[in-house]
Tab-separated table of C-alpha atoms and ligand atoms in Angstrom:
chain	number	residue	atom	x	y	z
C	215	UNK	CA	8.314	38.487	-4.762
C	216	UNK	CA	9.287	38.803	-8.407
C	217	UNK	CA	8.258	36.215	-10.999
C	218	UNK	CA	9.374	35.647	-14.574
C	219	UNK	CA	7.008	33.880	-16.978
C	220	UNK	CA	8.526	32.492	-20.162
C	221	UNK	CA	6.326	32.442	-23.269
C	222	UNK	CA	3.908	34.739	-25.021
C	223	UNK	CA	0.641	32.941	-25.737
C	224	UNK	CA	-2.797	32.604	-24.187
C	225	UNK	CA	-1.527	30.047	-21.694
C	226	UNK	CA	1.108	32.478	-20.452
C	227	UNK	CA	-1.445	35.291	-20.241
C	228	UNK	CA	-3.606	33.060	-18.031
C	229	UNK	CA	-0.565	32.267	-15.845
C	230	UNK	CA	0.353	35.954	-15.534
C	231	UNK	CA	-3.283	36.906	-14.813
C	232	UNK	CA	-3.465	34.371	-12.003
C	233	UNK	CA	-0.073	35.390	-10.577
C	234	UNK	CA	-1.172	39.032	-10.577
C	235	UNK	CA	-3.949	38.086	-8.127
C	236	UNK	CA	-1.439	36.886	-5.533
C	237	UNK	CA	-0.765	39.164	-2.577
C	238	UNK	CA	2.781	37.826	-2.515
C	239	UNK	CA	3.654	38.881	-6.070
C	240	UNK	CA	5.037	42.400	-6.418
C	241	UNK	CA	6.285	42.309	-9.976
C	242	UNK	CA	5.915	40.039	-13.000
C	243	UNK	CA	8.223	39.880	-16.017
C	244	UNK	CA	7.346	38.033	-19.196
C	245	UNK	CA	9.570	37.036	-22.112
C	246	UNK	CA	8.424	37.793	-24.728
C	247	UNK	CA	4.785	38.293	-23.653
C	248	UNK	CA	2.093	39.947	-25.787
C	249	UNK	CA	-0.138	43.029	-25.741
C	250	UNK	CA	-2.497	41.623	-23.089
C	251	UNK	CA	0.294	40.395	-20.832
C	252	UNK	CA	1.908	43.843	-21.078
C	253	UNK	CA	-1.004	45.243	-19.043
C	254	UNK	CA	0.066	43.099	-16.077
C	255	UNK	CA	3.768	42.441	-16.544
C	256	UNK	CA	6.928	44.004	-17.898
C	257	UNK	CA	7.456	42.300	-21.252
C	258	UNK	CA	10.982	41.891	-22.581
C	259	UNK	CA	11.841	40.721	-26.040
C	260	UNK	CA	14.014	37.763	-25.033
C	261	UNK	CA	13.543	34.442	-26.799
C	262	UNK	CA	12.391	31.544	-24.565
C	263	UNK	CA	15.446	29.551	-25.686
C	264	UNK	CA	18.019	32.292	-24.993
C	265	UNK	CA	19.021	30.849	-21.612
C	266	UNK	CA	21.982	33.201	-21.060
C	267	UNK	CA	19.842	36.302	-21.475
C	268	UNK	CA	17.036	34.868	-19.321
C	269	UNK	CA	19.415	33.854	-16.558
C	270	UNK	CA	21.049	37.276	-16.608
C	271	UNK	CA	17.615	38.864	-16.262
C	272	UNK	CA	16.842	36.654	-13.259
C	273	UNK	CA	20.209	37.448	-11.660
C	274	UNK	CA	20.168	41.199	-12.166
C	275	UNK	CA	16.488	41.778	-11.386
C	276	UNK	CA	16.579	39.449	-8.341
C	277	UNK	CA	13.717	37.358	-9.684
C	278	UNK	CA	12.541	34.764	-7.152
C	279	UNK	CA	10.725	32.283	-9.386
C	280	UNK	CA	10.606	31.450	-13.101
C	281	UNK	CA	7.621	29.670	-14.672
C	282	UNK	CA	8.082	28.110	-18.093
C	283	UNK	CA	5.086	27.934	-20.458
C	284	UNK	CA	6.176	26.278	-23.730
C	285	UNK	CA	7.871	22.933	-24.326
C	286	UNK	CA	10.879	24.054	-26.400
C	287	UNK	CA	12.924	25.652	-23.587
C	288	UNK	CA	12.067	22.722	-21.302
C	289	UNK	CA	13.229	20.199	-23.902
C	290	UNK	CA	16.425	22.212	-24.322
C	291	UNK	CA	17.098	21.994	-20.569
C	292	UNK	CA	16.243	25.433	-19.181
C	293	UNK	CA	15.226	23.984	-15.811
C	294	UNK	CA	18.571	22.175	-15.443
C	295	UNK	CA	20.508	25.337	-16.317
C	296	UNK	CA	18.519	27.475	-13.860
C	297	UNK	CA	18.685	24.941	-11.008
C	298	UNK	CA	22.421	24.545	-11.476
C	299	UNK	CA	22.623	28.292	-10.934
C	300	UNK	CA	20.559	27.980	-7.734
C	301	UNK	CA	17.374	29.489	-9.238
C	302	UNK	CA	13.821	28.389	-8.515
C	303	UNK	CA	12.024	27.303	-11.659
C	304	UNK	CA	8.671	25.660	-12.388
C	305	UNK	CA	9.196	23.052	-15.105
C	306	UNK	CA	10.876	19.662	-15.468
C	307	UNK	CA	14.506	19.142	-16.432
C	308	UNK	CA	15.392	17.976	-19.946
C	309	UNK	CA	15.088	14.302	-19.030
C	310	UNK	CA	11.522	14.743	-17.773
C	311	UNK	CA	10.694	16.987	-20.728
C	312	UNK	CA	11.712	14.114	-23.001
C	313	UNK	CA	8.394	12.521	-22.129
C	314	UNK	CA	7.020	15.114	-24.543
C	315	UNK	CA	9.964	15.806	-26.832
C	316	UNK	CA	10.708	12.134	-27.574
C	317	UNK	CA	7.600	10.179	-28.504
C	318	UNK	CA	9.468	6.865	-28.682
C	319	UNK	CA	11.083	7.546	-25.290
C	320	UNK	CA	7.668	8.402	-23.869
C	321	UNK	CA	5.992	5.271	-25.203
C	322	UNK	CA	8.833	3.110	-23.857
C	323	UNK	CA	8.462	4.846	-20.470
C	324	UNK	CA	4.721	4.071	-20.460
C	325	UNK	CA	5.438	0.459	-21.290
C	326	UNK	CA	8.073	0.166	-18.526
C	327	UNK	CA	5.683	1.475	-15.872
C	328	UNK	CA	2.516	-0.266	-17.047
C	329	UNK	CA	0.730	2.922	-18.137
C	330	UNK	CA	-2.081	2.026	-20.572
C	331	UNK	CA	-1.264	3.185	-24.092
C	332	UNK	CA	-1.865	2.055	-27.667
C	333	UNK	CA	0.285	-0.737	-29.121
C	334	UNK	CA	3.209	0.739	-31.083
C	335	UNK	CA	6.501	0.216	-32.892
C	336	UNK	CA	9.368	2.644	-33.443
C	337	UNK	CA	11.207	2.878	-36.781
C	338	UNK	CA	14.234	4.699	-38.079
C	339	UNK	CA	13.958	3.092	-41.523
C	340	UNK	CA	11.266	4.175	-43.970
C	341	UNK	CA	11.096	0.741	-45.622
C	342	UNK	CA	10.547	-1.072	-42.334
C	343	UNK	CA	7.940	1.463	-41.247
C	344	UNK	CA	6.079	1.070	-44.544
C	345	UNK	CA	6.170	-2.745	-44.285
C	346	UNK	CA	4.693	-2.505	-40.804
C	347	UNK	CA	1.921	-0.127	-41.923
C	348	UNK	CA	0.995	-2.504	-44.761
C	349	UNK	CA	0.979	-5.432	-42.357
C	350	UNK	CA	-1.200	-3.681	-39.788
C	351	UNK	CA	-3.565	-1.856	-42.176
C	352	UNK	CA	-5.580	1.265	-41.446
C	353	UNK	CA	-6.709	3.237	-39.538
C	354	UNK	CA	-3.290	3.734	-38.033
C	355	UNK	CA	-1.398	6.619	-36.423
C	356	UNK	CA	1.988	7.883	-37.601
C	357	UNK	CA	3.931	10.255	-35.356
C	358	UNK	CA	7.241	12.032	-35.825
C	359	UNK	CA	9.427	11.181	-32.832
C	360	UNK	CA	10.518	14.720	-31.950
C	361	UNK	CA	8.871	18.070	-31.265
C	362	UNK	CA	7.137	19.462	-34.333
C	363	UNK	CA	5.455	22.632	-33.066
C	364	UNK	CA	2.232	20.822	-32.182
C	365	UNK	CA	2.191	19.050	-35.550
C	366	UNK	CA	3.754	15.728	-36.539
C	367	UNK	CA	0.807	13.426	-35.770
C	368	UNK	CA	-1.118	11.850	-38.655
C	369	UNK	CA	-4.240	9.837	-38.016
C	370	UNK	CA	-4.322	7.886	-41.295
C	371	UNK	CA	-7.641	6.481	-42.453
C	372	UNK	CA	-6.025	4.448	-45.233
C	373	UNK	CA	-2.696	2.700	-45.787
C	374	UNK	CA	-1.909	5.214	-48.551
C	375	UNK	CA	-2.433	8.106	-46.135
C	376	UNK	CA	-0.132	6.446	-43.614
C	377	UNK	CA	2.569	5.898	-46.274
C	378	UNK	CA	2.224	9.533	-47.325
C	379	UNK	CA	2.734	10.588	-43.691
C	380	UNK	CA	5.840	8.386	-43.489
C	381	UNK	CA	7.140	9.915	-46.717
C	382	UNK	CA	6.603	13.473	-45.473
C	383	UNK	CA	8.234	12.792	-42.107
C	384	UNK	CA	11.094	10.488	-43.099
C	385	UNK	CA	11.879	11.364	-46.717
C	386	UNK	CA	10.771	14.973	-47.180
C	387	UNK	CA	11.814	15.639	-43.579
C	388	UNK	CA	9.163	18.300	-43.154
C	389	UNK	CA	9.874	18.342	-39.408
C	390	UNK	CA	13.658	18.146	-39.786
C	391	UNK	CA	15.430	15.869	-37.320
C	392	UNK	CA	12.191	15.405	-35.360
C	393	UNK	CA	11.480	12.892	-38.148
C	394	UNK	CA	14.646	10.814	-37.742
C	395	UNK	CA	12.396	8.200	-36.181
C	396	UNK	CA	8.669	7.571	-36.260
C	397	UNK	CA	6.246	5.930	-33.875
C	398	UNK	CA	3.563	3.917	-35.652
C	399	UNK	CA	0.705	3.066	-33.353
C	400	UNK	CA	-2.696	1.478	-33.220
C	401	UNK	CA	-5.543	3.954	-33.709
C	402	UNK	CA	-7.654	3.913	-30.559
C	403	UNK	CA	-11.217	5.185	-30.574
C	404	UNK	CA	-13.065	6.900	-27.754
C	405	UNK	CA	-13.349	10.380	-26.328
C	406	UNK	CA	-10.329	12.595	-25.782
C	407	UNK	CA	-9.726	14.524	-22.574
C	408	UNK	CA	-6.896	16.474	-21.000
C	409	UNK	CA	-5.715	15.576	-17.531
C	410	UNK	CA	-3.156	17.911	-15.991
C	411	UNK	CA	-1.547	17.596	-12.581
C	412	UNK	CA	0.959	19.543	-10.522
C	413	UNK	CA	3.914	17.518	-9.350
C	414	UNK	CA	7.212	18.130	-7.602
C	415	UNK	CA	8.411	14.583	-8.233
C	416	UNK	CA	7.175	13.378	-4.832
C	417	UNK	CA	3.590	14.600	-4.579
C	418	UNK	CA	1.098	14.758	-7.415
C	419	UNK	CA	-2.106	16.816	-7.269
C	420	UNK	CA	-4.622	16.714	-10.125
C	421	UNK	CA	-6.135	19.828	-11.645
C	422	UNK	CA	-9.771	19.981	-12.671
C	423	UNK	CA	-10.472	18.141	-15.917
C	424	UNK	CA	-10.727	19.843	-19.280
C	425	UNK	CA	-11.165	19.131	-22.950
C	426	UNK	CA	-9.890	21.051	-25.945
C	427	UNK	CA	-11.090	21.258	-29.541
C	428	UNK	CA	-8.249	20.623	-31.951
C	429	UNK	CA	-9.969	20.895	-35.338
C	430	UNK	CA	-10.473	24.284	-36.892
C	431	UNK	CA	-14.144	24.000	-37.865
C	432	UNK	CA	-17.376	23.192	-36.054
C	433	UNK	CA	-18.241	19.534	-35.766
C	434	UNK	CA	-14.527	18.659	-35.408
C	435	UNK	CA	-13.928	19.180	-39.111
C	436	UNK	CA	-10.940	20.581	-40.985
C	437	UNK	CA	-7.250	20.505	-40.141
C	438	UNK	CA	-5.772	20.323	-36.666
C	439	UNK	CA	-4.848	23.522	-34.859
C	440	UNK	CA	-3.096	24.333	-31.594
C	441	UNK	CA	-6.599	24.305	-30.070
C	442	UNK	CA	-9.705	26.361	-30.887
C	443	UNK	CA	-11.235	26.302	-27.431
C	444	UNK	CA	-11.553	24.394	-24.195
C	445	UNK	CA	-13.923	23.858	-21.334
C	446	UNK	CA	-13.826	22.553	-17.795
C	447	UNK	CA	-14.986	20.273	-16.278
C	448	UNK	CA	-15.069	17.524	-18.904
C	449	UNK	CA	-18.004	15.161	-18.214
C	450	UNK	CA	-15.988	12.279	-19.665
C	451	UNK	CA	-13.811	12.609	-16.546
C	452	UNK	CA	-16.174	12.426	-13.562
C	453	UNK	CA	-14.645	11.943	-10.092
C	454	UNK	CA	-14.580	8.163	-10.357
C	455	UNK	CA	-12.696	8.348	-13.668
C	456	UNK	CA	-10.295	10.900	-12.159
C	457	UNK	CA	-9.485	8.371	-9.461
C	458	UNK	CA	-8.904	5.723	-12.133
C	459	UNK	CA	-6.568	8.056	-14.048
C	460	UNK	CA	-4.640	8.822	-10.856
C	461	UNK	CA	-4.274	5.126	-10.097
C	462	UNK	CA	-3.536	3.822	-13.620
C	463	UNK	CA	-1.643	6.751	-15.109
C	464	UNK	CA	-0.441	9.392	-12.666
C	465	UNK	CA	0.882	7.215	-9.850
C	466	UNK	CA	2.761	4.878	-12.230
C	467	UNK	CA	4.121	8.034	-13.923
C	468	UNK	CA	5.409	9.247	-10.557
C	469	UNK	CA	6.943	5.832	-9.820
C	470	UNK	CA	8.753	6.063	-13.152
C	471	UNK	CA	9.951	9.611	-12.457
C	472	UNK	CA	11.390	8.463	-9.138
C	473	UNK	CA	12.877	5.208	-10.433
C	474	UNK	CA	14.582	7.038	-13.288
C	475	UNK	CA	15.658	9.970	-11.116
C	476	UNK	CA	14.011	12.590	-13.307
C	477	UNK	CA	13.855	16.060	-11.811
C	478	UNK	CA	10.192	16.645	-12.557
C	479	UNK	CA	8.838	19.797	-10.949
C	480	UNK	CA	6.017	21.325	-12.946
C	481	UNK	CA	2.970	20.046	-14.813
C	482	UNK	CA	2.395	16.610	-16.257
C	483	UNK	CA	-0.374	16.691	-18.828
C	484	UNK	CA	-1.728	13.412	-20.133
C	485	UNK	CA	-3.662	13.533	-23.399
C	486	UNK	CA	-6.143	10.721	-22.807
C	487	UNK	CA	-8.496	8.636	-24.885
C	488	UNK	CA	-11.333	7.228	-22.817
C	489	UNK	CA	-13.338	4.259	-23.956
C	490	UNK	CA	-15.596	1.963	-21.930
C	491	UNK	CA	-14.511	3.851	-18.786
C	492	UNK	CA	-10.891	2.936	-19.410
C	493	UNK	CA	-8.241	5.610	-19.967
C	494	UNK	CA	-5.383	5.242	-22.426
C	495	UNK	CA	-2.556	7.759	-22.729
C	496	UNK	CA	-2.189	9.160	-26.244
C	497	UNK	CA	0.714	11.388	-25.225
C	498	UNK	CA	2.400	13.029	-22.295
C	499	UNK	CA	3.171	16.729	-22.295
C	500	UNK	CA	5.479	18.270	-19.712
C	501	UNK	CA	3.756	21.661	-19.473
C	502	UNK	CA	0.381	23.335	-19.209
C	503	UNK	CA	-1.951	22.775	-22.181
C	504	UNK	CA	-3.056	25.654	-24.353
C	505	UNK	CA	-5.987	26.545	-24.356
C	506	UNK	CA	-6.874	24.154	-21.487
C	507	UNK	CA	-4.923	26.318	-19.035
C	508	UNK	CA	-7.109	29.328	-19.787
C	509	UNK	CA	-10.196	27.309	-18.807
C	510	UNK	CA	-8.552	25.550	-15.858
C	511	UNK	CA	-6.835	28.517	-14.187
C	512	UNK	CA	-10.103	30.448	-14.454
C	513	UNK	CA	-11.394	27.909	-11.907
C	514	UNK	CA	-8.424	27.910	-9.534
C	515	UNK	CA	-9.415	29.251	-6.129
C	516	UNK	CA	-5.976	28.985	-4.487
C	517	UNK	CA	-2.983	31.271	-4.875
C	518	UNK	CA	-1.201	30.064	-8.010
C	519	UNK	CA	2.066	31.678	-6.978
C	520	UNK	CA	2.091	29.625	-3.741
C	521	UNK	CA	1.507	26.430	-5.720
C	522	UNK	CA	4.197	27.193	-8.307
C	523	UNK	CA	6.704	28.152	-5.617
C	524	UNK	CA	5.942	24.986	-3.633
C	525	UNK	CA	6.379	22.877	-6.781
C	526	UNK	CA	9.728	24.505	-7.546
C	527	UNK	CA	10.918	23.906	-3.958
C	528	UNK	CA	9.752	20.277	-3.822
C	529	UNK	CA	7.148	21.181	-1.167
C	530	UNK	CA	3.909	20.628	-3.069
C	531	UNK	CA	2.523	18.512	-0.207
C	532	UNK	CA	2.329	21.735	1.847
C	533	UNK	CA	0.412	23.735	-0.779
C	534	UNK	CA	-3.326	24.286	-0.884
C	535	UNK	CA	-4.894	23.493	-4.275
C	536	UNK	CA	-8.614	24.292	-4.279
C	537	UNK	CA	-10.994	24.844	-7.179
C	538	UNK	CA	-14.127	26.897	-7.728
C	539	UNK	CA	-17.294	24.892	-8.390
C	540	UNK	CA	-18.142	27.012	-11.453
C	541	UNK	CA	-17.527	25.753	-14.977
C	542	UNK	CA	-15.467	27.608	-17.576
C	543	UNK	CA	-15.360	27.882	-21.351
C	544	UNK	CA	-12.609	29.415	-23.506
C	545	UNK	CA	-13.329	30.253	-27.155
C	546	UNK	CA	-10.341	31.040	-29.376
C	547	UNK	CA	-10.580	33.815	-31.975
C	548	UNK	CA	-8.160	33.076	-34.804
C	549	UNK	CA	-6.721	34.981	-37.761
C	550	UNK	CA	-8.211	34.484	-41.243
C	551	UNK	CA	-6.419	31.556	-42.895
C	552	UNK	CA	-5.252	29.932	-39.633
C	553	UNK	CA	-4.055	27.150	-39.266
C	554	UNK	CA	-2.633	27.850	-42.732
C	555	UNK	CA	-0.919	31.124	-43.576
C	556	UNK	CA	-2.478	34.310	-42.226
C	557	UNK	CA	-1.882	38.053	-42.174
C	558	UNK	CA	-0.908	40.109	-39.153
C	559	UNK	CA	-1.415	43.678	-37.960
C	560	UNK	CA	-5.247	43.683	-38.099
C	561	UNK	CA	-6.760	46.101	-35.580
C	562	UNK	CA	-8.743	44.322	-32.846
C	563	UNK	CA	-11.981	46.082	-31.871
C	564	UNK	CA	-14.262	45.578	-28.882
C	565	UNK	CA	-11.724	44.631	-26.205
C	566	UNK	CA	-12.784	47.461	-23.884
C	567	UNK	CA	-16.452	46.486	-24.087
C	568	UNK	CA	-15.580	42.959	-22.961
C	569	UNK	CA	-13.343	44.248	-20.145
C	570	UNK	CA	-16.447	45.622	-18.473
C	571	UNK	CA	-18.178	42.225	-18.479
C	572	UNK	CA	-18.316	40.277	-15.230
C	573	UNK	CA	-17.070	36.663	-15.225
C	574	UNK	CA	-15.244	37.150	-18.528
C	575	UNK	CA	-11.549	37.549	-19.231
C	576	UNK	CA	-9.910	37.825	-22.627
C	577	UNK	CA	-6.546	36.095	-22.718
C	578	UNK	CA	-4.342	37.407	-25.491
C	579	UNK	CA	-2.295	34.951	-27.564
C	580	UNK	CA	-0.982	36.377	-30.861
C	581	UNK	CA	-1.412	40.093	-30.227
C	582	UNK	CA	0.841	43.148	-30.420
C	583	UNK	CA	0.589	46.908	-30.122
C	584	UNK	CA	1.250	49.083	-33.178
C	585	UNK	CA	1.647	52.310	-31.221
C	586	UNK	CA	-2.066	53.124	-31.420
C	587	UNK	CA	-4.085	49.942	-31.305
C	588	UNK	CA	-3.948	46.319	-30.228
C	589	UNK	CA	-3.386	44.306	-33.394
C	590	UNK	CA	-3.174	40.658	-34.429
C	591	UNK	CA	0.285	39.095	-34.414
C	592	UNK	CA	-0.321	35.342	-34.608
C	593	UNK	CA	-2.648	32.553	-35.709
C	594	UNK	CA	-4.528	32.149	-32.456
C	595	UNK	CA	-5.225	35.705	-31.386
C	596	UNK	CA	-7.479	35.684	-28.297
C	597	UNK	CA	-8.989	33.199	-25.865
C	598	UNK	CA	-12.289	34.626	-24.652
C	599	UNK	CA	-12.882	32.847	-21.352
C	600	UNK	CA	-15.979	32.912	-19.174
C	601	UNK	CA	-17.110	31.202	-16.019
C	602	UNK	CA	-20.674	30.299	-15.090
C	603	UNK	CA	-22.732	28.110	-12.813
C	604	UNK	CA	-22.402	25.260	-15.297
C	605	UNK	CA	-20.971	24.630	-18.764
C	606	UNK	CA	-24.022	25.963	-20.681
C	607	UNK	CA	-23.960	29.197	-18.643
C	608	UNK	CA	-20.208	29.641	-19.149
C	609	UNK	CA	-20.591	28.919	-22.851
C	610	UNK	CA	-23.411	31.464	-23.271
C	611	UNK	CA	-21.329	34.127	-21.517
C	612	UNK	CA	-18.184	33.386	-23.568
C	613	UNK	CA	-20.134	33.679	-26.840
C	614	UNK	CA	-21.869	36.850	-25.649
C	615	UNK	CA	-18.401	38.307	-25.077
C	616	UNK	CA	-16.746	37.149	-28.299
C	617	UNK	CA	-19.628	38.643	-30.301
C	618	UNK	CA	-18.424	42.088	-29.161
C	619	UNK	CA	-14.918	41.538	-30.585
C	620	UNK	CA	-13.888	41.821	-34.207
C	621	UNK	CA	-10.883	42.027	-36.495
C	622	UNK	CA	-10.528	41.504	-40.223
C	623	UNK	CA	-10.637	37.780	-41.050
C	624	UNK	CA	-11.514	36.704	-37.480
C	625	UNK	CA	-13.006	33.258	-37.150
C	626	UNK	CA	-13.961	31.037	-34.257
C	627	UNK	CA	-15.812	27.827	-33.617
C	628	UNK	CA	-19.453	28.143	-32.557
C	629	UNK	CA	-19.660	24.744	-30.882
C	630	UNK	CA	-17.070	24.895	-28.103
C	631	UNK	CA	-18.289	22.811	-25.141
C	632	UNK	CA	-21.264	21.349	-27.030
C	633	UNK	CA	-19.789	17.917	-26.385
C	634	UNK	CA	-20.106	18.539	-22.670
C	635	UNK	CA	-23.593	19.957	-22.987
C	636	UNK	CA	-24.702	17.057	-25.175
C	637	UNK	CA	-23.576	14.555	-22.534
C	638	UNK	CA	-24.540	16.188	-19.272
C	639	UNK	CA	-24.615	19.733	-18.060
C	640	UNK	CA	-21.691	19.885	-15.621
T	1107	LIG	N1	-4.148	21.778	-26.290
T	1107	LIG	C1	-3.131	20.904	-26.684
T	1107	LIG	C2	-1.789	21.195	-26.165
T	1107	LIG	O1	-1.586	22.109	-25.398
T	1107	LIG	O2	-0.868	20.471	-26.528
């Protein structure tokens, strides 16, 4: 079988790595891929939103299954285009993807199906939004309605901060038309966790729990990033809580998908806030999380290709989804300056030394090849991922590995998974 993976980050490297372990996969293509993915797949420089070129590739190379990593092509309807052409694709259609690409749509969906979420209002007028913020007071959360490359969410500690967020989104239009509307919502406290599940629109099967680290510096300080590391399992989501999330969030989500006739075949990822053993949905994403996927797929015991194919065919109920008991930890190595501006083309040293380590895999994110060496090509560069008997063991191994890697300006958090270790050790 031939598989195309769309995307070029650490998440896609983890997907390709897992696919490459399947006996049923003969060849993997990736668009655009990165230097690490190129060791396992044929990488082609086609943009994830160039549907014509991607579809032509699938037609002429006789590709059996396409798996979509990032949200942009899903929001733009790649799954609808491919299915109309009779192609198998892992990812929801544009209507399902709106649960991520339209925050107001998503919140209204949650309300319609009784999914617990923070109280909110939607505004298309700056004045009305500001009046509401002043009425409600702070802390308060201001979100741009549309996709904003992982940005667009402001957790305002003061009314002035909230008004500044409104000004940036609605007046300065820093996120373009994604800021035509804003969602202003109550700031809920608790502990965040990521809950991802496979679904084909009829069956829903949870993945193991995980938690990412969004802030750039240790102690959850500094600006938000795409994610500086992740670990699995997350102690805030023990089995009993998983059952609660399935009952209160995932099954109502599936009822909504069916009632609204969404073609949802892929991953539903709920960003949760858990307080007093009660989950609340902060946001839905319609794709695998990054870097959660690196930690989660490291624990998948089953054949990922079989699962993805079953999802795309609406036969998930027939697939086997089993997990390894080990824990995993992924530590992201980022470019100097990230999440602000950063340079590229820095030579990465130490990758071969880590390749020889057992229970460790380095997922490439922003990397390229300059003809001689593997070099940096993005903000998040590598996701050094290790498994171990429990979270402390996986963490120790991941940090042992990352210590062997270096590039100019490299930085990484030293406290990935400490939250888990502080609470209970897996
Ligand atoms: N780790 C956060 C995300 O994938 O959106």
